[in-house]
Amino acid sequence: MGLSNWLRVVLNRLSTVLKRRPADAGMTGSPQYSLLARFIFQSGHYRKIAPAKPKPNAFLPDPSKLKSSAIWRDTLPEQEIWEVGDSLGAARSKQPLARADFDVAAVSEAKLAIEPDPKPHPLHVNLCGWPIGKDEQKAISLLLCARSTLIVR
């Protein structure tokens, strides 16, 4: 009984420490931007019927890099947002079917960092700082889903 209780206490403390990842105080990126968009290329990554929302898999990071791709969309008209999506999708020979729009506050709440990645497009960024654990990644993805608006093409 003593070992079981000790193990439970250790696991609870470990869980508490892992949940307390610090929020990114110095998020990189220009402060004039506040809105982001994540393009969705698979129909199974969003729910089409009301309420239309992205599914958690739409936000999950690339497992080898632990990064998710997005763009700054503040200054872009609707048509140009989709043009950026088309250019990013050309590398995978797919057009975006939808996108999830969300704000910087959601990224901060998820305790992720925004890292500029202008190589594919000047407004492209990566959401970084994803935890390694799948359950933690799913929890963050659910938060981003809840804080985003789905725009279907």
Short mmCIF file of N, CA and C in Angstrom, two decimals:
data_model
loop_
_atom_site.label_atom_id
_atom_site.label_comp_id
_atom_site.label_asym_id
_atom_site.label_seq_id
_atom_site.Cartn_x
_atom_site.Cartn_y
_atom_site.Cartn_z
N MET A 1 0.82 -1.19 0.00
CA MET A 1 0.00 0.00 0.00
C MET A 1 0.86 1.26 0.00
N GLY A 2 1.99 1.26 0.73
CA GLY A 2 2.86 2.43 0.80
C GLY A 2 3.47 2.77 -0.54
N LEU A 3 3.93 1.76 -1.28
CA LEU A 3 4.53 1.99 -2.59
C LEU A 3 3.49 2.53 -3.58
N SER A 4 2.30 1.99 -3.53
CA SER A 4 1.23 2.44 -4.42
C SER A 4 0.89 3.91 -4.19
N ASN A 5 0.79 4.32 -2.94
CA ASN A 5 0.50 5.73 -2.62
C ASN A 5 1.65 6.64 -3.05
N TRP A 6 2.88 6.19 -2.80
CA TRP A 6 4.04 6.97 -3.19
C TRP A 6 4.06 7.18 -4.70
N LEU A 7 3.80 6.11 -5.45
CA LEU A 7 3.78 6.18 -6.91
C LEU A 7 2.69 7.14 -7.39
N ARG A 8 1.53 7.07 -6.77
CA ARG A 8 0.43 7.96 -7.14
C ARG A 8 0.82 9.43 -6.90
N VAL A 9 1.47 9.71 -5.78
CA VAL A 9 1.91 11.08 -5.47
C VAL A 9 2.93 11.55 -6.50
N VAL A 10 3.88 10.71 -6.84
CA VAL A 10 4.91 11.07 -7.83
C VAL A 10 4.27 11.34 -9.19
N LEU A 11 3.36 10.48 -9.62
CA LEU A 11 2.69 10.67 -10.91
C LEU A 11 1.87 11.95 -10.92
N ASN A 12 1.18 12.26 -9.83
CA ASN A 12 0.40 13.51 -9.75
C ASN A 12 1.31 14.72 -9.85
N ARG A 13 2.45 14.68 -9.15
CA ARG A 13 3.39 15.81 -9.21
C ARG A 13 3.97 15.97 -10.61
N LEU A 14 4.32 14.85 -11.24
CA LEU A 14 4.85 14.90 -12.60
C LEU A 14 3.81 15.48 -13.55
N SER A 15 2.59 15.05 -13.41
CA SER A 15 1.51 15.56 -14.25
C SER A 15 1.34 17.07 -14.06
N THR A 16 1.39 17.52 -12.81
CA THR A 16 1.25 18.95 -12.52
C THR A 16 2.38 19.75 -13.15
N VAL A 17 3.60 19.25 -13.07
CA VAL A 17 4.75 19.95 -13.65
C VAL A 17 4.60 20.03 -15.17
N LEU A 18 4.20 18.94 -15.80
CA LEU A 18 4.06 18.94 -17.25
C LEU A 18 2.96 19.88 -17.71
N LYS A 19 1.92 20.02 -16.93
CA LYS A 19 0.82 20.91 -17.30
C LYS A 19 1.21 22.38 -17.16
N ARG A 20 2.23 22.65 -16.37
CA ARG A 20 2.63 24.03 -16.12
C ARG A 20 3.73 24.50 -17.04
N ARG A 21 3.68 24.09 -18.30
CA ARG A 21 4.66 24.62 -19.26
C ARG A 21 4.45 26.12 -19.33
N PRO A 22 5.51 26.89 -19.33
CA PRO A 22 5.34 28.34 -19.33
C PRO A 22 4.76 28.85 -20.64
N ALA A 23 3.88 29.84 -20.54
CA ALA A 23 3.36 30.49 -21.74
C ALA A 23 4.52 31.23 -22.38
N ASP A 24 4.50 31.36 -23.68
CA ASP A 24 5.58 32.00 -24.39
C ASP A 24 5.49 33.50 -24.19
N ALA A 25 6.36 34.04 -23.37
CA ALA A 25 6.33 35.47 -23.07
C ALA A 25 6.84 36.29 -24.24
N GLY A 26 7.76 35.76 -25.00
CA GLY A 26 8.33 36.51 -26.11
C GLY A 26 7.95 35.91 -27.44
N MET A 27 6.68 35.85 -27.73
CA MET A 27 6.26 35.27 -29.00
C MET A 27 6.88 36.07 -30.13
N THR A 28 7.50 35.35 -31.04
CA THR A 28 8.10 36.02 -32.17
C THR A 28 7.00 36.36 -33.17
N GLY A 29 7.32 37.27 -34.04
CA GLY A 29 6.30 37.69 -35.01
C GLY A 29 6.00 39.16 -34.78
N SER A 30 5.43 39.77 -35.76
CA SER A 30 5.14 41.19 -35.69
C SER A 30 3.93 41.45 -34.82
N PRO A 31 4.02 42.44 -33.93
CA PRO A 31 2.90 42.71 -33.04
C PRO A 31 1.67 43.25 -33.75
N GLN A 32 1.82 43.76 -34.98
CA GLN A 32 0.66 44.30 -35.69
C GLN A 32 -0.27 43.19 -36.17
N TYR A 33 0.19 41.96 -36.15
CA TYR A 33 -0.64 40.84 -36.59
C TYR A 33 -1.36 40.24 -35.39
N SER A 34 -2.59 39.85 -35.60
CA SER A 34 -3.31 39.20 -34.51
C SER A 34 -4.14 38.01 -34.97
N LEU A 35 -4.37 37.86 -36.28
CA LEU A 35 -5.21 36.77 -36.79
C LEU A 35 -4.39 35.80 -37.63
N LEU A 36 -4.64 34.51 -37.39
CA LEU A 36 -3.95 33.45 -38.11
C LEU A 36 -4.95 32.55 -38.81
N ALA A 37 -4.46 31.80 -39.78
CA ALA A 37 -5.29 30.81 -40.47
C ALA A 37 -4.47 29.55 -40.66
N ARG A 38 -5.11 28.42 -40.43
CA ARG A 38 -4.50 27.12 -40.70
C ARG A 38 -5.33 26.47 -41.80
N PHE A 39 -4.67 26.14 -42.91
CA PHE A 39 -5.37 25.53 -44.04
C PHE A 39 -5.62 24.06 -43.78
N ILE A 40 -6.78 23.59 -44.23
CA ILE A 40 -7.19 22.19 -44.04
C ILE A 40 -7.30 21.55 -45.42
N PHE A 41 -6.54 20.49 -45.63
CA PHE A 41 -6.46 19.84 -46.93
C PHE A 41 -7.20 18.51 -47.00
N GLN A 42 -7.71 18.04 -45.87
CA GLN A 42 -8.41 16.75 -45.83
C GLN A 42 -9.83 16.95 -45.33
N SER A 43 -10.78 16.36 -46.03
CA SER A 43 -12.19 16.53 -45.66
C SER A 43 -12.50 15.94 -44.29
N GLY A 44 -11.74 14.97 -43.85
CA GLY A 44 -11.96 14.38 -42.53
C GLY A 44 -11.46 15.23 -41.38
N HIS A 45 -10.85 16.37 -41.68
CA HIS A 45 -10.31 17.23 -40.64
C HIS A 45 -11.24 18.38 -40.25
N TYR A 46 -12.46 18.35 -40.76
CA TYR A 46 -13.44 19.34 -40.31
C TYR A 46 -14.84 18.78 -40.41
N ARG A 47 -15.72 19.33 -39.58
CA ARG A 47 -17.11 18.91 -39.54
C ARG A 47 -17.92 19.88 -40.40
N LYS A 48 -18.63 19.34 -41.38
CA LYS A 48 -19.33 20.17 -42.35
C LYS A 48 -20.71 20.62 -41.88
N ILE A 49 -21.33 19.84 -41.00
CA ILE A 49 -22.69 20.19 -40.55
C ILE A 49 -22.62 21.08 -39.31
N ALA A 50 -23.69 21.78 -39.07
CA ALA A 50 -23.72 22.73 -37.95
C ALA A 50 -23.57 22.02 -36.62
N PRO A 51 -22.77 22.54 -35.75
CA PRO A 51 -21.90 23.69 -35.98
C PRO A 51 -20.63 23.25 -36.72
N ALA A 52 -20.36 23.87 -37.83
CA ALA A 52 -19.17 23.56 -38.62
C ALA A 52 -17.93 24.00 -37.84
N LYS A 53 -17.05 23.05 -37.60
CA LYS A 53 -15.84 23.32 -36.82
C LYS A 53 -14.71 22.45 -37.33
N PRO A 54 -13.47 22.89 -37.17
CA PRO A 54 -12.36 21.99 -37.48
C PRO A 54 -12.31 20.89 -36.43
N LYS A 55 -11.78 19.75 -36.82
CA LYS A 55 -11.57 18.65 -35.88
C LYS A 55 -10.15 18.74 -35.33
N PRO A 56 -9.90 18.14 -34.18
CA PRO A 56 -8.57 18.26 -33.57
C PRO A 56 -7.41 17.84 -34.48
N ASN A 57 -7.63 16.84 -35.33
CA ASN A 57 -6.54 16.40 -36.22
C ASN A 57 -6.08 17.50 -37.16
N ALA A 58 -6.91 18.50 -37.41
CA ALA A 58 -6.54 19.60 -38.29
C ALA A 58 -5.40 20.44 -37.71
N PHE A 59 -5.22 20.40 -36.40
CA PHE A 59 -4.20 21.23 -35.77
C PHE A 59 -2.98 20.44 -35.30
N LEU A 60 -3.06 19.13 -35.29
CA LEU A 60 -1.95 18.34 -34.76
C LEU A 60 -0.65 18.64 -35.50
N PRO A 61 0.46 18.69 -34.76
CA PRO A 61 1.75 19.00 -35.40
C PRO A 61 2.31 17.83 -36.18
N ASP A 62 3.22 18.15 -37.08
CA ASP A 62 3.99 17.12 -37.78
C ASP A 62 4.79 16.38 -36.70
N PRO A 63 4.61 15.07 -36.57
CA PRO A 63 5.27 14.33 -35.48
C PRO A 63 6.79 14.43 -35.48
N SER A 64 7.40 14.56 -36.65
CA SER A 64 8.87 14.62 -36.70
C SER A 64 9.41 16.00 -36.34
N LYS A 65 8.60 17.04 -36.50
CA LYS A 65 9.07 18.40 -36.25
C LYS A 65 8.39 19.06 -35.05
N LEU A 66 7.24 18.54 -34.63
CA LEU A 66 6.43 19.13 -33.57
C LEU A 66 6.12 20.60 -33.88
N LYS A 67 5.72 20.85 -35.12
CA LYS A 67 5.32 22.18 -35.57
C LYS A 67 4.06 22.06 -36.42
N SER A 68 3.21 23.09 -36.34
CA SER A 68 2.03 23.18 -37.20
C SER A 68 2.15 24.44 -38.03
N SER A 69 1.75 24.35 -39.27
CA SER A 69 1.85 25.45 -40.21
C SER A 69 0.61 26.36 -40.12
N ALA A 70 0.82 27.65 -40.30
CA ALA A 70 -0.28 28.63 -40.34
C ALA A 70 0.22 29.85 -41.11
N ILE A 71 -0.67 30.80 -41.33
CA ILE A 71 -0.27 32.08 -41.93
C ILE A 71 -0.89 33.23 -41.15
N TRP A 72 -0.24 34.39 -41.22
CA TRP A 72 -0.85 35.62 -40.74
C TRP A 72 -1.87 36.02 -41.79
N ARG A 73 -3.08 36.36 -41.38
CA ARG A 73 -4.10 36.70 -42.37
C ARG A 73 -4.70 38.09 -42.17
N ASP A 74 -4.22 38.85 -41.21
CA ASP A 74 -4.79 40.15 -40.87
C ASP A 74 -5.00 41.06 -42.07
N THR A 75 -3.96 41.25 -42.85
CA THR A 75 -3.98 42.26 -43.90
C THR A 75 -4.49 41.75 -45.23
N LEU A 76 -4.83 40.48 -45.31
CA LEU A 76 -5.20 39.90 -46.60
C LEU A 76 -6.71 39.89 -46.84
N PRO A 77 -7.12 40.27 -48.06
CA PRO A 77 -8.52 40.07 -48.43
C PRO A 77 -8.79 38.57 -48.61
N GLU A 78 -10.04 38.19 -48.53
CA GLU A 78 -10.46 36.78 -48.60
C GLU A 78 -9.83 36.04 -49.78
N GLN A 79 -9.88 36.61 -50.95
CA GLN A 79 -9.36 35.94 -52.14
C GLN A 79 -7.86 35.66 -52.02
N GLU A 80 -7.12 36.61 -51.48
CA GLU A 80 -5.68 36.42 -51.33
C GLU A 80 -5.33 35.36 -50.29
N ILE A 81 -6.17 35.24 -49.26
CA ILE A 81 -5.94 34.18 -48.27
C ILE A 81 -5.97 32.82 -48.96
N TRP A 82 -6.98 32.62 -49.82
CA TRP A 82 -7.09 31.34 -50.53
C TRP A 82 -5.96 31.17 -51.54
N GLU A 83 -5.47 32.25 -52.13
CA GLU A 83 -4.35 32.15 -53.05
C GLU A 83 -3.09 31.67 -52.33
N VAL A 84 -2.89 32.17 -51.10
CA VAL A 84 -1.76 31.69 -50.29
C VAL A 84 -1.93 30.21 -50.00
N GLY A 85 -3.15 29.80 -49.65
CA GLY A 85 -3.42 28.39 -49.40
C GLY A 85 -3.15 27.53 -50.61
N ASP A 86 -3.54 28.03 -51.79
CA ASP A 86 -3.28 27.29 -53.03
C ASP A 86 -1.78 27.14 -53.27
N SER A 87 -1.03 28.20 -53.03
CA SER A 87 0.41 28.12 -53.25
C SER A 87 1.07 27.17 -52.25
N LEU A 88 0.61 27.16 -51.00
CA LEU A 88 1.16 26.23 -50.01
C LEU A 88 0.74 24.79 -50.33
N GLY A 89 -0.47 24.63 -50.86
CA GLY A 89 -0.96 23.29 -51.21
C GLY A 89 -0.32 22.72 -52.46
N ALA A 90 0.25 23.57 -53.30
CA ALA A 90 0.88 23.09 -54.53
C ALA A 90 2.00 22.10 -54.24
N ALA A 91 2.70 22.30 -53.13
CA ALA A 91 3.79 21.38 -52.76
C ALA A 91 3.27 19.98 -52.48
N ARG A 92 2.03 19.87 -52.05
CA ARG A 92 1.45 18.54 -51.77
C ARG A 92 0.40 18.15 -52.81
N SER A 93 0.33 18.93 -53.87
CA SER A 93 -0.62 18.68 -54.97
C SER A 93 -2.07 18.63 -54.51
N LYS A 94 -2.41 19.51 -53.57
CA LYS A 94 -3.78 19.59 -53.05
C LYS A 94 -4.17 21.04 -52.88
N GLN A 95 -5.44 21.30 -53.08
CA GLN A 95 -5.98 22.62 -52.77
C GLN A 95 -6.60 22.56 -51.38
N PRO A 96 -6.50 23.66 -50.63
CA PRO A 96 -7.17 23.65 -49.32
C PRO A 96 -8.68 23.59 -49.49
N LEU A 97 -9.33 22.75 -48.69
CA LEU A 97 -10.78 22.62 -48.72
C LEU A 97 -11.45 23.59 -47.76
N ALA A 98 -10.72 23.95 -46.72
CA ALA A 98 -11.25 24.83 -45.69
C ALA A 98 -10.06 25.45 -44.96
N ARG A 99 -10.39 26.30 -44.02
CA ARG A 99 -9.34 26.84 -43.16
C ARG A 99 -9.94 27.14 -41.79
N ALA A 100 -9.08 27.14 -40.80
CA ALA A 100 -9.47 27.49 -39.45
C ALA A 100 -8.83 28.83 -39.13
N ASP A 101 -9.65 29.84 -38.85
CA ASP A 101 -9.16 31.16 -38.48
C ASP A 101 -9.19 31.28 -36.95
N PHE A 102 -8.10 31.79 -36.39
CA PHE A 102 -8.01 31.94 -34.94
C PHE A 102 -7.08 33.11 -34.63
N ASP A 103 -7.07 33.52 -33.38
CA ASP A 103 -6.26 34.68 -33.03
C ASP A 103 -5.05 34.29 -32.19
N VAL A 104 -4.16 35.26 -32.02
CA VAL A 104 -2.93 35.04 -31.28
C VAL A 104 -3.22 34.66 -29.83
N ALA A 105 -4.30 35.17 -29.28
CA ALA A 105 -4.65 34.84 -27.89
C ALA A 105 -4.86 33.33 -27.71
N ALA A 106 -5.41 32.66 -28.72
CA ALA A 106 -5.61 31.21 -28.65
C ALA A 106 -4.27 30.49 -28.62
N VAL A 107 -3.31 30.99 -29.38
CA VAL A 107 -1.97 30.39 -29.42
C VAL A 107 -1.30 30.58 -28.06
N SER A 108 -1.44 31.76 -27.50
CA SER A 108 -0.87 32.04 -26.19
C SER A 108 -1.52 31.17 -25.12
N GLU A 109 -2.83 31.04 -25.18
CA GLU A 109 -3.56 30.21 -24.22
C GLU A 109 -3.13 28.74 -24.33
N ALA A 110 -2.82 28.31 -25.53
CA ALA A 110 -2.35 26.94 -25.76
C ALA A 110 -0.88 26.76 -25.37
N LYS A 111 -0.23 27.85 -24.99
CA LYS A 111 1.17 27.86 -24.60
C LYS A 111 2.09 27.40 -25.72
N LEU A 112 1.74 27.84 -26.94
CA LEU A 112 2.58 27.59 -28.10
C LEU A 112 3.27 28.88 -28.49
N ALA A 113 4.31 28.78 -29.27
CA ALA A 113 5.05 29.93 -29.77
C ALA A 113 4.82 30.07 -31.27
N ILE A 114 4.91 31.29 -31.75
CA ILE A 114 4.78 31.56 -33.18
C ILE A 114 6.16 31.87 -33.73
N GLU A 115 6.57 31.08 -34.70
CA GLU A 115 7.90 31.23 -35.30
C GLU A 115 7.75 31.55 -36.78
N PRO A 116 8.22 32.72 -37.22
CA PRO A 116 8.13 33.06 -38.65
C PRO A 116 8.89 32.03 -39.50
N ASP A 117 8.30 31.68 -40.63
CA ASP A 117 8.91 30.74 -41.57
C ASP A 117 8.60 31.24 -42.98
N PRO A 118 9.27 32.32 -43.41
CA PRO A 118 8.91 32.97 -44.67
C PRO A 118 9.32 32.24 -45.94
N LYS A 119 9.97 31.09 -45.81
CA LYS A 119 10.45 30.41 -47.02
C LYS A 119 9.31 30.00 -47.97
N PRO A 120 8.25 29.32 -47.49
CA PRO A 120 7.21 29.01 -48.46
C PRO A 120 6.37 30.24 -48.83
N HIS A 121 6.20 31.19 -47.89
CA HIS A 121 5.45 32.42 -48.14
C HIS A 121 5.82 33.43 -47.06
N PRO A 122 5.90 34.72 -47.40
CA PRO A 122 6.31 35.73 -46.41
C PRO A 122 5.43 35.78 -45.16
N LEU A 123 4.16 35.38 -45.25
CA LEU A 123 3.26 35.42 -44.10
C LEU A 123 3.15 34.06 -43.39
N HIS A 124 3.94 33.08 -43.81
CA HIS A 124 3.88 31.75 -43.22
C HIS A 124 4.56 31.73 -41.85
N VAL A 125 3.96 31.02 -40.90
CA VAL A 125 4.54 30.83 -39.57
C VAL A 125 4.36 29.38 -39.15
N ASN A 126 5.11 28.98 -38.14
CA ASN A 126 4.93 27.68 -37.52
C ASN A 126 4.50 27.87 -36.08
N LEU A 127 3.58 27.04 -35.63
CA LEU A 127 3.19 27.01 -34.22
C LEU A 127 4.11 25.98 -33.57
N CYS A 128 4.94 26.42 -32.66
CA CYS A 128 5.98 25.59 -32.07
C CYS A 128 5.74 25.42 -30.57
N GLY A 129 6.48 24.51 -29.98
CA GLY A 129 6.40 24.27 -28.55
C GLY A 129 5.39 23.20 -28.18
N TRP A 130 5.04 22.37 -29.16
CA TRP A 130 4.09 21.28 -28.90
C TRP A 130 4.74 20.26 -27.98
N PRO A 131 3.98 19.73 -27.04
CA PRO A 131 4.52 18.66 -26.19
C PRO A 131 4.68 17.37 -26.99
N ILE A 132 5.45 16.46 -26.48
CA ILE A 132 5.70 15.19 -27.17
C ILE A 132 4.51 14.24 -27.03
N GLY A 133 3.84 14.27 -25.88
CA GLY A 133 2.76 13.33 -25.61
C GLY A 133 1.53 13.57 -26.47
N LYS A 134 0.98 12.49 -27.04
CA LYS A 134 -0.19 12.58 -27.91
C LYS A 134 -1.40 13.15 -27.18
N ASP A 135 -1.61 12.75 -25.91
CA ASP A 135 -2.76 13.25 -25.15
C ASP A 135 -2.67 14.76 -24.94
N GLU A 136 -1.47 15.26 -24.65
CA GLU A 136 -1.28 16.69 -24.48
C GLU A 136 -1.49 17.42 -25.80
N GLN A 137 -1.01 16.84 -26.90
CA GLN A 137 -1.21 17.43 -28.22
C GLN A 137 -2.70 17.52 -28.54
N LYS A 138 -3.45 16.46 -28.24
CA LYS A 138 -4.89 16.44 -28.49
C LYS A 138 -5.60 17.52 -27.68
N ALA A 139 -5.18 17.70 -26.43
CA ALA A 139 -5.79 18.72 -25.57
C ALA A 139 -5.57 20.12 -26.16
N ILE A 140 -4.37 20.38 -26.64
CA ILE A 140 -4.08 21.68 -27.26
C ILE A 140 -4.87 21.83 -28.55
N SER A 141 -4.95 20.77 -29.33
CA SER A 141 -5.72 20.80 -30.58
C SER A 141 -7.20 21.10 -30.30
N LEU A 142 -7.74 20.49 -29.26
CA LEU A 142 -9.13 20.76 -28.89
C LEU A 142 -9.34 22.23 -28.51
N LEU A 143 -8.39 22.79 -27.79
CA LEU A 143 -8.47 24.20 -27.43
C LEU A 143 -8.46 25.07 -28.68
N LEU A 144 -7.56 24.79 -29.61
CA LEU A 144 -7.49 25.59 -30.84
C LEU A 144 -8.77 25.42 -31.67
N CYS A 145 -9.34 24.22 -31.69
CA CYS A 145 -10.61 24.00 -32.39
C CYS A 145 -11.71 24.87 -31.80
N ALA A 146 -11.78 24.87 -30.50
CA ALA A 146 -12.83 25.63 -29.81
C ALA A 146 -12.68 27.13 -30.05
N ARG A 147 -11.45 27.60 -30.19
CA ARG A 147 -11.19 29.03 -30.36
C ARG A 147 -11.13 29.48 -31.82
N SER A 148 -11.41 28.57 -32.76
CA SER A 148 -11.30 28.93 -34.16
C SER A 148 -12.65 28.96 -34.87
N THR A 149 -12.65 29.60 -36.01
CA THR A 149 -13.82 29.65 -36.88
C THR A 149 -13.46 28.92 -38.17
N LEU A 150 -14.36 28.05 -38.60
CA LEU A 150 -14.12 27.30 -39.83
C LEU A 150 -14.67 28.07 -41.02
N ILE A 151 -13.85 28.20 -42.04
CA ILE A 151 -14.26 28.81 -43.31
C ILE A 151 -14.10 27.74 -44.38
N VAL A 152 -15.23 27.29 -44.95
CA VAL A 152 -15.19 26.27 -45.99
C VAL A 152 -15.17 26.96 -47.33
N ARG A 153 -14.36 26.45 -48.21
CA ARG A 153 -14.21 27.04 -49.53
C ARG A 153 -15.43 26.84 -50.39
#
